[in-house]
XYZ file of C-alpha atoms in Angstrom:
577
model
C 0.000 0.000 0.000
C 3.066 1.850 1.162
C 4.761 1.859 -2.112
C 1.299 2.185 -4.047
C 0.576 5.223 -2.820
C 4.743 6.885 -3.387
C 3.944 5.831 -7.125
C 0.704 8.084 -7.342
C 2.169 10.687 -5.826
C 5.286 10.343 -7.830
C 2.609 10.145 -11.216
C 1.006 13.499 -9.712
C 4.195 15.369 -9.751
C 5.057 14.155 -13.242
C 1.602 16.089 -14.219
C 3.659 19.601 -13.213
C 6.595 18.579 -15.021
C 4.035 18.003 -18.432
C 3.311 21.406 -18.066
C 6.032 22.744 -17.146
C 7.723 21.348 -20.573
C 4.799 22.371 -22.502
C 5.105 26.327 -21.333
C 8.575 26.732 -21.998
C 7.979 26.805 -25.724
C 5.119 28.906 -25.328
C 5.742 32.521 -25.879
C 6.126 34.413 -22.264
C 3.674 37.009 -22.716
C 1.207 34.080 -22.080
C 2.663 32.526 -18.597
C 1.364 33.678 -15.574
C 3.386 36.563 -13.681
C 3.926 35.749 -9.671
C 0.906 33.212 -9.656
C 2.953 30.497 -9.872
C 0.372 27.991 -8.569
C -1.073 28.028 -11.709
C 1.631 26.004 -13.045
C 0.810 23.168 -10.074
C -2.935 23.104 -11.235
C -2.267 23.265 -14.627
C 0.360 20.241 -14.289
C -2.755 18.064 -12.552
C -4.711 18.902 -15.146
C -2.724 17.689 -18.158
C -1.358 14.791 -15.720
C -5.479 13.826 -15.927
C -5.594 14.228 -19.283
C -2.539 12.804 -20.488
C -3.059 9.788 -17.899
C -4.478 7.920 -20.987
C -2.008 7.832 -23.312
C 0.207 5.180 -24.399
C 3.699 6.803 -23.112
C 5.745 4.940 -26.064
C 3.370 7.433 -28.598
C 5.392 10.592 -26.711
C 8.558 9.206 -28.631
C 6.978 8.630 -31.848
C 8.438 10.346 -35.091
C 6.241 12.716 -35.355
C 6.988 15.726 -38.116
C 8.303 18.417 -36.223
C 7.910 21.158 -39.800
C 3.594 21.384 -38.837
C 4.160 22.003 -35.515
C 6.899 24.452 -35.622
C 5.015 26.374 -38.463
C 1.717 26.245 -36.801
C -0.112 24.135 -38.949
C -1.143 20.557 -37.264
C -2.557 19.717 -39.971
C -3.056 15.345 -40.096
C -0.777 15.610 -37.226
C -3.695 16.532 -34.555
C -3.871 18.531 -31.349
C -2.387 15.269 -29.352
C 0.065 14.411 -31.904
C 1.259 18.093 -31.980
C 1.482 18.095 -28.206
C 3.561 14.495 -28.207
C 6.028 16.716 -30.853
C 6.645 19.195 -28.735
C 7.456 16.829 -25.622
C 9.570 14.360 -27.573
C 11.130 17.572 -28.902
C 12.395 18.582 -25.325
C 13.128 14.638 -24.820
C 15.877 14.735 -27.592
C 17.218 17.899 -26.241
C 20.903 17.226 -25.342
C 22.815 18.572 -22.539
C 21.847 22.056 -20.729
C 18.865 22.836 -23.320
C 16.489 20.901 -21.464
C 16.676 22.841 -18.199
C 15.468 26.052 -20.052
C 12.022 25.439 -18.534
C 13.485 27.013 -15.443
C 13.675 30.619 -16.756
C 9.532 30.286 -17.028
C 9.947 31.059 -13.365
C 13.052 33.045 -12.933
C 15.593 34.934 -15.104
C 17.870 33.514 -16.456
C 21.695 34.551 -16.720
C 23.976 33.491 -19.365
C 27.365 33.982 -18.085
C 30.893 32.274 -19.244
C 32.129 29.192 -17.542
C 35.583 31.109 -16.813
C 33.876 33.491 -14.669
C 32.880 30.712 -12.407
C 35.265 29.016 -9.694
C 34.372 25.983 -7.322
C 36.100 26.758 -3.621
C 36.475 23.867 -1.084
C 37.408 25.021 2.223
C 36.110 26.950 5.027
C 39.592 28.954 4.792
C 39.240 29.647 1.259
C 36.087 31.323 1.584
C 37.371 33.059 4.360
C 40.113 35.007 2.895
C 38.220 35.327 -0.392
C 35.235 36.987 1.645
C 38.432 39.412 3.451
C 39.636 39.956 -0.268
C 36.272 41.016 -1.817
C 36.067 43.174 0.936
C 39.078 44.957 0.470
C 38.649 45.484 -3.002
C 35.125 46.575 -3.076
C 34.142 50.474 -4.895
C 30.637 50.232 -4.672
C 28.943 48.026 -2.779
C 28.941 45.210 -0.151
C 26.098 43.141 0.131
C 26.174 40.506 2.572
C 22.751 37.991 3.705
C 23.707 35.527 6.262
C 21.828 33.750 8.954
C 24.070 35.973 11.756
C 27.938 37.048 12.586
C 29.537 35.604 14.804
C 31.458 37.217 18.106
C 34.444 35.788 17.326
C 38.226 37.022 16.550
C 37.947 36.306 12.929
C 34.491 37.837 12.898
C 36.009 40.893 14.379
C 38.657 40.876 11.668
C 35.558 41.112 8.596
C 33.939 43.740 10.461
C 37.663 45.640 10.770
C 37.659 45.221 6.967
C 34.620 46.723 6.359
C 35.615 49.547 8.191
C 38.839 49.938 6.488
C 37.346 49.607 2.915
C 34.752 52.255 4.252
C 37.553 54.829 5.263
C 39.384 54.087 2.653
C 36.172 55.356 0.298
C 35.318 58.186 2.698
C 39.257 59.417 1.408
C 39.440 58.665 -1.932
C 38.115 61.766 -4.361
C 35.996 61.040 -7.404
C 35.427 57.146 -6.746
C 32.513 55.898 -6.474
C 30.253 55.398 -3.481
C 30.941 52.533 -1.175
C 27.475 51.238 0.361
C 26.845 48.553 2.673
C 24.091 46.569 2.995
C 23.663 43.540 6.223
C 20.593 41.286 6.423
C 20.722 39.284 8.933
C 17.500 36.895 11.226
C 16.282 39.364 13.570
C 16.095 36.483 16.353
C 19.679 34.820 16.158
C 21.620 37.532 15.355
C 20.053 38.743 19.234
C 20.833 35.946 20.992
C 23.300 36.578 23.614
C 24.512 39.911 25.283
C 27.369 39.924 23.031
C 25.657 39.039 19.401
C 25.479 40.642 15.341
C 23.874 43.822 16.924
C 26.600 44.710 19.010
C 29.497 44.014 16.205
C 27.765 45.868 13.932
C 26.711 49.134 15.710
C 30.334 50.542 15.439
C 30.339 50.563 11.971
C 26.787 52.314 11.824
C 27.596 54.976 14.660
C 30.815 55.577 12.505
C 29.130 55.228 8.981
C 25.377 56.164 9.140
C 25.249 56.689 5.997
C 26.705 54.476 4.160
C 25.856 51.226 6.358
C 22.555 49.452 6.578
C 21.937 46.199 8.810
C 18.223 45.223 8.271
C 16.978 42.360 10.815
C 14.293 40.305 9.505
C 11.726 38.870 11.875
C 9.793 36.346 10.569
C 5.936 37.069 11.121
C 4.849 33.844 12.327
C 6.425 34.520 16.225
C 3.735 36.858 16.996
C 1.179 37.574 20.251
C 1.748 35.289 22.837
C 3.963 32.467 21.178
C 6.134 35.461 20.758
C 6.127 35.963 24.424
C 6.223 32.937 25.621
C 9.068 30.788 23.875
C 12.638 31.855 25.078
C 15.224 32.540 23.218
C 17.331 30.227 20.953
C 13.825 28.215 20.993
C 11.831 31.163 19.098
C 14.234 30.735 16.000
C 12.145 26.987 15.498
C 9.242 29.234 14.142
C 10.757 31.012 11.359
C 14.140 32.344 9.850
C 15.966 34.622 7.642
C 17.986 31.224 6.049
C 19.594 32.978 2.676
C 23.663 32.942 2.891
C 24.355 35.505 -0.038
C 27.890 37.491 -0.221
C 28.502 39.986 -3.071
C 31.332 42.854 -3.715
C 30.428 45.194 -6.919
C 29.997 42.328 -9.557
C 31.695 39.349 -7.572
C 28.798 37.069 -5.767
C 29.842 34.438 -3.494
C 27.045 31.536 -3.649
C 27.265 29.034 -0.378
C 25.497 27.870 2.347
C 27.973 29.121 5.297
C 27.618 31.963 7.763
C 29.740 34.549 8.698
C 31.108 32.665 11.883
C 34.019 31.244 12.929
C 33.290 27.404 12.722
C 32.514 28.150 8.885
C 36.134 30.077 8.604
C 37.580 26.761 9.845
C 36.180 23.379 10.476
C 32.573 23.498 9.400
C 32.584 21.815 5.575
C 29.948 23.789 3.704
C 29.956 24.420 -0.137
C 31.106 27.813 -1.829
C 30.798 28.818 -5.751
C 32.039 32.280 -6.575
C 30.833 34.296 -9.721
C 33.020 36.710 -11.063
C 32.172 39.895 -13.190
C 28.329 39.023 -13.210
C 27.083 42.426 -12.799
C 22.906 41.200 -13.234
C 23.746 38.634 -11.314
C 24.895 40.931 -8.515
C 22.378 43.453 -9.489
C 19.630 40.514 -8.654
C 20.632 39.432 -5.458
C 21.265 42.929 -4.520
C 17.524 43.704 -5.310
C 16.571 40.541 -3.417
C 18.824 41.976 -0.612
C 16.971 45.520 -0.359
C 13.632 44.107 -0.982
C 13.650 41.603 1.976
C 15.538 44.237 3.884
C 12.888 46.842 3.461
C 10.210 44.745 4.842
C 12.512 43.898 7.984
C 13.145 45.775 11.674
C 16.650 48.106 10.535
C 19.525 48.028 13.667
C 19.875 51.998 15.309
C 22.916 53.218 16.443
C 21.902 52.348 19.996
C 21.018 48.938 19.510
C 17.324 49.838 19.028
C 15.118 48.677 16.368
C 12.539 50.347 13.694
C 11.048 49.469 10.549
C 10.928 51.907 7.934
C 8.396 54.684 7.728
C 4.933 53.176 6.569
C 5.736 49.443 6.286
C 3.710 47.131 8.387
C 5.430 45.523 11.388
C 6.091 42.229 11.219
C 4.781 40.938 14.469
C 2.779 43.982 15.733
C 1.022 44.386 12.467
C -1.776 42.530 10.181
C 0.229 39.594 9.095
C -1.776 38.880 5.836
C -0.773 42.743 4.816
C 2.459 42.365 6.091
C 3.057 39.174 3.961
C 1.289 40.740 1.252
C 3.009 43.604 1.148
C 6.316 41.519 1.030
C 5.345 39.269 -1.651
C 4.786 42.192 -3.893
C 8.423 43.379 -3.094
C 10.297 40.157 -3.629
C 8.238 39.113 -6.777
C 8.874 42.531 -8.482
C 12.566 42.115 -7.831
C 11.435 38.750 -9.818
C 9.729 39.717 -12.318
C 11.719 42.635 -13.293
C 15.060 40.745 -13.352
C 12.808 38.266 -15.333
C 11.572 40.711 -17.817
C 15.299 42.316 -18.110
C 16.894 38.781 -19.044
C 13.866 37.966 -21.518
C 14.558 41.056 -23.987
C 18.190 40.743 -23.644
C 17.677 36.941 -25.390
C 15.250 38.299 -28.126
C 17.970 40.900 -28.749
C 20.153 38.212 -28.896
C 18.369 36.295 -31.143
C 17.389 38.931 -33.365
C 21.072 39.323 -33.590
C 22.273 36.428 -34.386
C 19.739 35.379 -37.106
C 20.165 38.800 -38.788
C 24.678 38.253 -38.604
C 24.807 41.181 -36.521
C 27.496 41.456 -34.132
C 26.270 44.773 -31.996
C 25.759 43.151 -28.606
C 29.681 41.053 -28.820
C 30.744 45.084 -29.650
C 28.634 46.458 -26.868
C 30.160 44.055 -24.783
C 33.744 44.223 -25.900
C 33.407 48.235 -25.485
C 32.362 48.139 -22.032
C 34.858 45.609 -21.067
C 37.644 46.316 -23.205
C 37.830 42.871 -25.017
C 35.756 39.994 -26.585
C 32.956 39.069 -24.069
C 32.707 35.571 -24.452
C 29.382 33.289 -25.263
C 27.692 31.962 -22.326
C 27.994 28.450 -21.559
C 26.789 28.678 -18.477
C 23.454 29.572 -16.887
C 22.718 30.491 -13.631
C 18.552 30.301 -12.159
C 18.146 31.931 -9.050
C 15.500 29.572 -7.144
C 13.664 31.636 -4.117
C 11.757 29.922 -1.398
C 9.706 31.881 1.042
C 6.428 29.861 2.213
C 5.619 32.557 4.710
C 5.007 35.119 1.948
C 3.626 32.525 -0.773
C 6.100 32.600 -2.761
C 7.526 28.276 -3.659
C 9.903 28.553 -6.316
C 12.834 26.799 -5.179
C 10.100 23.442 -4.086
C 8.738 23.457 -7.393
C 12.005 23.981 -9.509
C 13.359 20.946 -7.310
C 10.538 19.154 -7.084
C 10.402 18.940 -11.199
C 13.882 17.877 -11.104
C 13.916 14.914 -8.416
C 10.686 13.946 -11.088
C 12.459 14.249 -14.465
C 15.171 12.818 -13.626
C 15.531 9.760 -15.882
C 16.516 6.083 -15.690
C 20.322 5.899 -15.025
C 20.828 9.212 -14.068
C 22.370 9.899 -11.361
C 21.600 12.588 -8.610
C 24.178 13.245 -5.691
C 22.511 15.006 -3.239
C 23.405 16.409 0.267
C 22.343 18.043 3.642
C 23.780 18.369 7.002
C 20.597 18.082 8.234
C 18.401 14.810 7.145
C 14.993 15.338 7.206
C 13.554 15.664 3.789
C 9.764 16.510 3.435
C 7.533 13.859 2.696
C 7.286 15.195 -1.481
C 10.546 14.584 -1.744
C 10.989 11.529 -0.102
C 8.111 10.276 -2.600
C 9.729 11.419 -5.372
C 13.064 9.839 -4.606
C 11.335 6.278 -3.798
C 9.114 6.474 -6.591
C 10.966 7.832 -9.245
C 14.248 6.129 -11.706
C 17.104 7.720 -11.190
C 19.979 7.027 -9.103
C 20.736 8.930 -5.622
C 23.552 9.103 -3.827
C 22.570 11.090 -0.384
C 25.449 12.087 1.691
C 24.222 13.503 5.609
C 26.161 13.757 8.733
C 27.006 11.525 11.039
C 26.193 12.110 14.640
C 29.616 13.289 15.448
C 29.484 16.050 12.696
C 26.633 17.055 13.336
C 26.227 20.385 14.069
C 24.074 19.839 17.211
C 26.489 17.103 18.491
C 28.018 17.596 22.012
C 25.044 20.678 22.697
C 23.488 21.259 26.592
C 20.132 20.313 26.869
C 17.125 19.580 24.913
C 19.186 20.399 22.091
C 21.856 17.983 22.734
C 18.963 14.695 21.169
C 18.896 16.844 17.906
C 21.648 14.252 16.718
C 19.754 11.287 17.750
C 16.678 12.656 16.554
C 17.905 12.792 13.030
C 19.576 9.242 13.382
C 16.201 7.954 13.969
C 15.022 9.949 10.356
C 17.611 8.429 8.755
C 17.057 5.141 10.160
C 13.207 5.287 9.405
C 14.146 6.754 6.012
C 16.443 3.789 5.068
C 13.676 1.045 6.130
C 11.628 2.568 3.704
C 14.347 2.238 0.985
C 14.838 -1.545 1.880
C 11.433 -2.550 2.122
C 10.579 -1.401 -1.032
C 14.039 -3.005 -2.380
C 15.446 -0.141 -2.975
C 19.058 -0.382 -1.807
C 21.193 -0.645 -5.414
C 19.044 2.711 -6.718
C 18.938 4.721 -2.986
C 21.909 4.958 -0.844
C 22.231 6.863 2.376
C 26.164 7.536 3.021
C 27.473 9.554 6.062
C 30.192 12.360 6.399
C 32.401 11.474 9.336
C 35.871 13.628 9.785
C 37.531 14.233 12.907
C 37.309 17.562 14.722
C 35.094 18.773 12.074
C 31.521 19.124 11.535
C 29.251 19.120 8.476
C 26.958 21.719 6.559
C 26.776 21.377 2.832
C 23.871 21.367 1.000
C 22.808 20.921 -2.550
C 23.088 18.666 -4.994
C 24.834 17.633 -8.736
C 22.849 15.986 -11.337
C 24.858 13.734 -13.658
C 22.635 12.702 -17.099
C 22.354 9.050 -18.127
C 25.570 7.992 -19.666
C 27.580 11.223 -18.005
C 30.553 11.066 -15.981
C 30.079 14.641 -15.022
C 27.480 16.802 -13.905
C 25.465 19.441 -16.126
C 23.523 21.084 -13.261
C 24.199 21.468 -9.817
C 21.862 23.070 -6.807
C 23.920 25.703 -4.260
C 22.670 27.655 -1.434
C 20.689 27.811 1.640
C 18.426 24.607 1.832
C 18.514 21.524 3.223
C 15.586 19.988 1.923
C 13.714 19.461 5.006
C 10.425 20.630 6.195
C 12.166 24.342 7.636
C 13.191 25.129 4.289
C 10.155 24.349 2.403
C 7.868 25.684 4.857
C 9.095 28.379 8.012
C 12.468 30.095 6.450
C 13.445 32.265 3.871
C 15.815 30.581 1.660
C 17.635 31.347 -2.115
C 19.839 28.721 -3.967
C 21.010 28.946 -7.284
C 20.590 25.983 -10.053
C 23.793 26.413 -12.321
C 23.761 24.739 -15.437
C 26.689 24.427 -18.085
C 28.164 23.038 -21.234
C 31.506 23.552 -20.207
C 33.285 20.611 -19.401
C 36.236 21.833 -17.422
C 33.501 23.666 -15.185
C 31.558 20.080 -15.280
C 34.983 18.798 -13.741
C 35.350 21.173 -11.092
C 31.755 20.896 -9.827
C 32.635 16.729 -10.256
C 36.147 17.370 -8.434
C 34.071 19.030 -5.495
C 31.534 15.828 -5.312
C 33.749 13.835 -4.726
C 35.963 15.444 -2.505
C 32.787 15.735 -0.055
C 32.181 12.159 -0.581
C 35.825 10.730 -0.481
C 35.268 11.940 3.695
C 31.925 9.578 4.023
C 31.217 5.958 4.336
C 28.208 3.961 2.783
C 24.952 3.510 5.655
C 24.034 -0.551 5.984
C 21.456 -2.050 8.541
C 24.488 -2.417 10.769
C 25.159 1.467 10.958
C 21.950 1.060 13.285
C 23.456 -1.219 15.685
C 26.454 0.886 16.572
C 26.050 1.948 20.356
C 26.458 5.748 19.435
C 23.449 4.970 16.777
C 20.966 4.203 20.029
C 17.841 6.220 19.965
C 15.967 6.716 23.929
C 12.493 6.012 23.766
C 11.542 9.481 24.608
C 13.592 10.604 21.723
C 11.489 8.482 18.932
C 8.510 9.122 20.394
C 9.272 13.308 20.358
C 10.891 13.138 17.030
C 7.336 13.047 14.741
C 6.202 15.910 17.080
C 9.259 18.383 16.825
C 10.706 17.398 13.593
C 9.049 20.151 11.351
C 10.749 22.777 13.437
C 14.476 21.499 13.093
């Protein structure tokens, strides 16, 4: 029954992905702008109707000339439909994730500009170095900063770069922009507030720390759950660090352990001015709907916006779904005439944009074989992009391909477990051990985290072997000594690849939190370019090399044993961690 009822809701989520395929060679005037439900319902509904139709007749050699000149002619309305499917079935290589810029925009940027890092020091000085060098802006979304020495030493180098642009005559205008979660970046006497308030007593103008408070904690819950509990309920999740054009995609924050000997994932974009541009709008947008730090450690939101937990909440998450889909939209709308340009110029052998390009940069700017698709995820405000981009990924993923995917926190929601049982593909899922996690060793309540999420992962690999699943599913577990663990993401590898073509970086885990409580922001990169395909391989398995493969005898290890009160809390609690 178990397994009956994965399949049918595997066979519902291939409905969305129908559609889905089907809109991305419609023209985009017709999609839906910031409803994207519509593309859910719509996917049931030609799920239902296709439900009926031999699947073999999808690959059928059907003439492609009718269709494409809009004449079905003997062909028919289902035959046309089966063209354009088995169309996007033959299409090799990146092509057939263009269905993501339906949702997003899409940027085209060149593989060269792109470089995989791999440890916490690397991103550490690189973060100190893109400080330094910054003329215009510093953008900088994290979970919270950390007290810590090193911590100190980023918030000495934002001061420096600031003084440094306070002196210099005729440069541009350094500004600096700070979002941090309103409730962790509190926590403590010493906390994010207090490390940041001499830079905003010093540079009023130039500095702005926004705090976002998520506006589920409200009336009495708000009153009533202390603190380091009352971050359960909602968070500001998106770990975002740009410098002018340079963007720094990962899933660390700025804290010491993530400097060091917390393994986390890091991709840094170079000379990608939209791309900065984006996530700089996404930034201000989220910002402006958030409490902003005072120079005496008070907090205000900006004139006229609703407050987040005194206010309505349906106008206050109105009001910020408007905000963050314009910064959508428009980015959308920018990308989408700069590829008809494009186009136009290609077919018509004009070379304007490569000149535009090589004026402003002084040389050739190179074709884009890469593309990066910034997926958002904020539940609280409606808005489901990143569940529904990965959601139709996990589903199209085809027999023999292989998906590597990994979280330091294992506790996927129940659509994606589905679609991992019930679908083809291969998975390789790499989580943390108990000793890495990050929880591991903590006072309190908090210290069964760790064997909460062994008992997931235990109850998550029954499943896979009682629905024989063991060759296609396998759980593997990070274990390194004095470290712990925090990547997240994943690399898709096509049938018959020995390198990925796509590859998922950012802020979620997968689990319930980032679906459903937190704001979160990832970025699907896609690319043609093999040596980039290496390094995003190289960095697989490097995370891999450090983990060993989970068997029914990982469960009877003595540091595997779950108390009773432990498994019985777990189904409770576990939507909240």
């Amino acid at each position: 029954m178990a397994a009956r009822k994965r399949k049918a809701r595997a066979m519902a989520a291939g409905g969305v992905v129908l559609w889905r395929r089907l809109s991305a060679w419609l023209p985009p005037a017709w999609l839906p702008r910031g409803r994207l439900g519509l593309s859910a319902l719509l996917g049931r509904l030609s799920d239902r109707l296709s439900r009926g139709r031999d699947r073999r007749a999808r690959r059928n050699n059907f003439s492609p000339a009718g269709n494409e000149a809009g004449h079905e002619g003997s062909v028919g309305r289902g035959q046309a439909d089966a063209c354009v499917i088995q169309k996007w079935l033959i299409t090799e290589g990146a092509h057939r994730f263009q269905w993501i810029r339906n949702l997003v925009p899409e940027f085209g940027i060149s593989s060269s500009h792109v470089k995989v890092l791999s440890s916490p020091a690397e991103f550490y000085e690189l973060l100190k170095v893109q400080i330094k060098a910054a003329k215009q802006r510093v953008v900088m979304a994290s979970l919270y900063l950390g007290t810590g020495l090193l911590e100190q030493e980023l918030v000495d180098c934002l001061e420096e770069t600031l003084e440094k642009s306070l002196e210099a005559k005729g440069s541009p205008d350094l500004r600096v922009s700070i979002l941090l979660d309103y409730t962790r970046g509190s926590r403590g006497r010493k906390n994010s507030r207090t490390m940041l308030i001499p830079l905003l007593q010093r540079f009023p103008e130039k500095v702005r720390v926004s705090l976002f408070h998520t506006p589920n904690l409200r009336g009495l819950l708000r009153l009533l759950i202390p603190e380091r509990f009352n971050e359960t309920i909602g968070l500001q999740h998106i770990k975002v660090y740009l410098f002018d054009d340079n963007v720094i995609l990962s899933g660390a924050n700025l804290s010491d352990l993530y400097f060091t000997n917390r393994q986390d994932r890091y991709v840094l974009l170079q000379d990608s001015p939209e791309i900065a541009d984006f996530f700089t709008e996404l930034v201000d947008a989220i910002g402006d709907v958030s409490l902003q730090l005072q120079r005496d450690n008070t907090v205000q939101m900006m004139e006229g916006m609703v407050h987040p937990y005194r206010g309505d909440k349906v106008a206050y998450c109105e009001i910020a779904n408007r905000r963050v889909m314009e910064v959508i939209n428009s980015a959308r709308t920018r990308q989408e005439l700069l590829h008809a340009k494009t186009f136009h110029s290609s077919h018509s052998g004009s070379s304007l944009l490569s000149q535009q390009g090589s004026q402003a940069s002084g040389g050739l700017k190179p074709e884009p074989d890469t593309w990066i698709y910034p997926l958002i995820q904020m539940k609280p405000f409606g808005i489901q992009i990143d569940e529904m981009v990965t959601e139709t990924l996990l589903t199209e993923a085809e027999r023999d391909a292989r998906i590597y995917l990994t979280t330091g926190y294992f506790n996927l929601t129940q659509a994606y477990m589905d679609l991992i049982l019930g679908t083809r593909a291969e998975y390789r899922i790499l989580l943390a051990s108990p000793e890495v996690n990050g929880f591991f060793g903590a006072k309190g309540v908090a210290g069964a985290i760790p064997a909460a999420y062994v008992y997931i992962e235990h109850q998550f690999f029954s499943e896979v072997c009682y629905l024989q699943q063991q060759e296609r599913v396998q759980l593997q577990e990070y274990s390194r000594a004095g470290w712990t663990f925090h990547a997240k993401g994943l690399w898709l590898y096509l049938a018959g690849s020995d390198l990925p073509c796509l590859t998922l970086i950012g802020s979620p885990n997968f689990g319930y939190r980032s679906v459903h409580r937190d704001l979160e922001a990832q970025a699907a990169i896609v690319t043609e370019n093999k040596a980039l395909q290496q390094q995003l391989h190289q960095e697989q398995e490097q995370l891999y090399l450090c983990s060993g493969v989970v068997s029914k005898s990982t469960f009877e290890q003595p540091n595997r044993y779950v108390k009773l009160w432990v498994k019985l809390l777990t189904p409770l609690i576990k939507n909240f961690f």
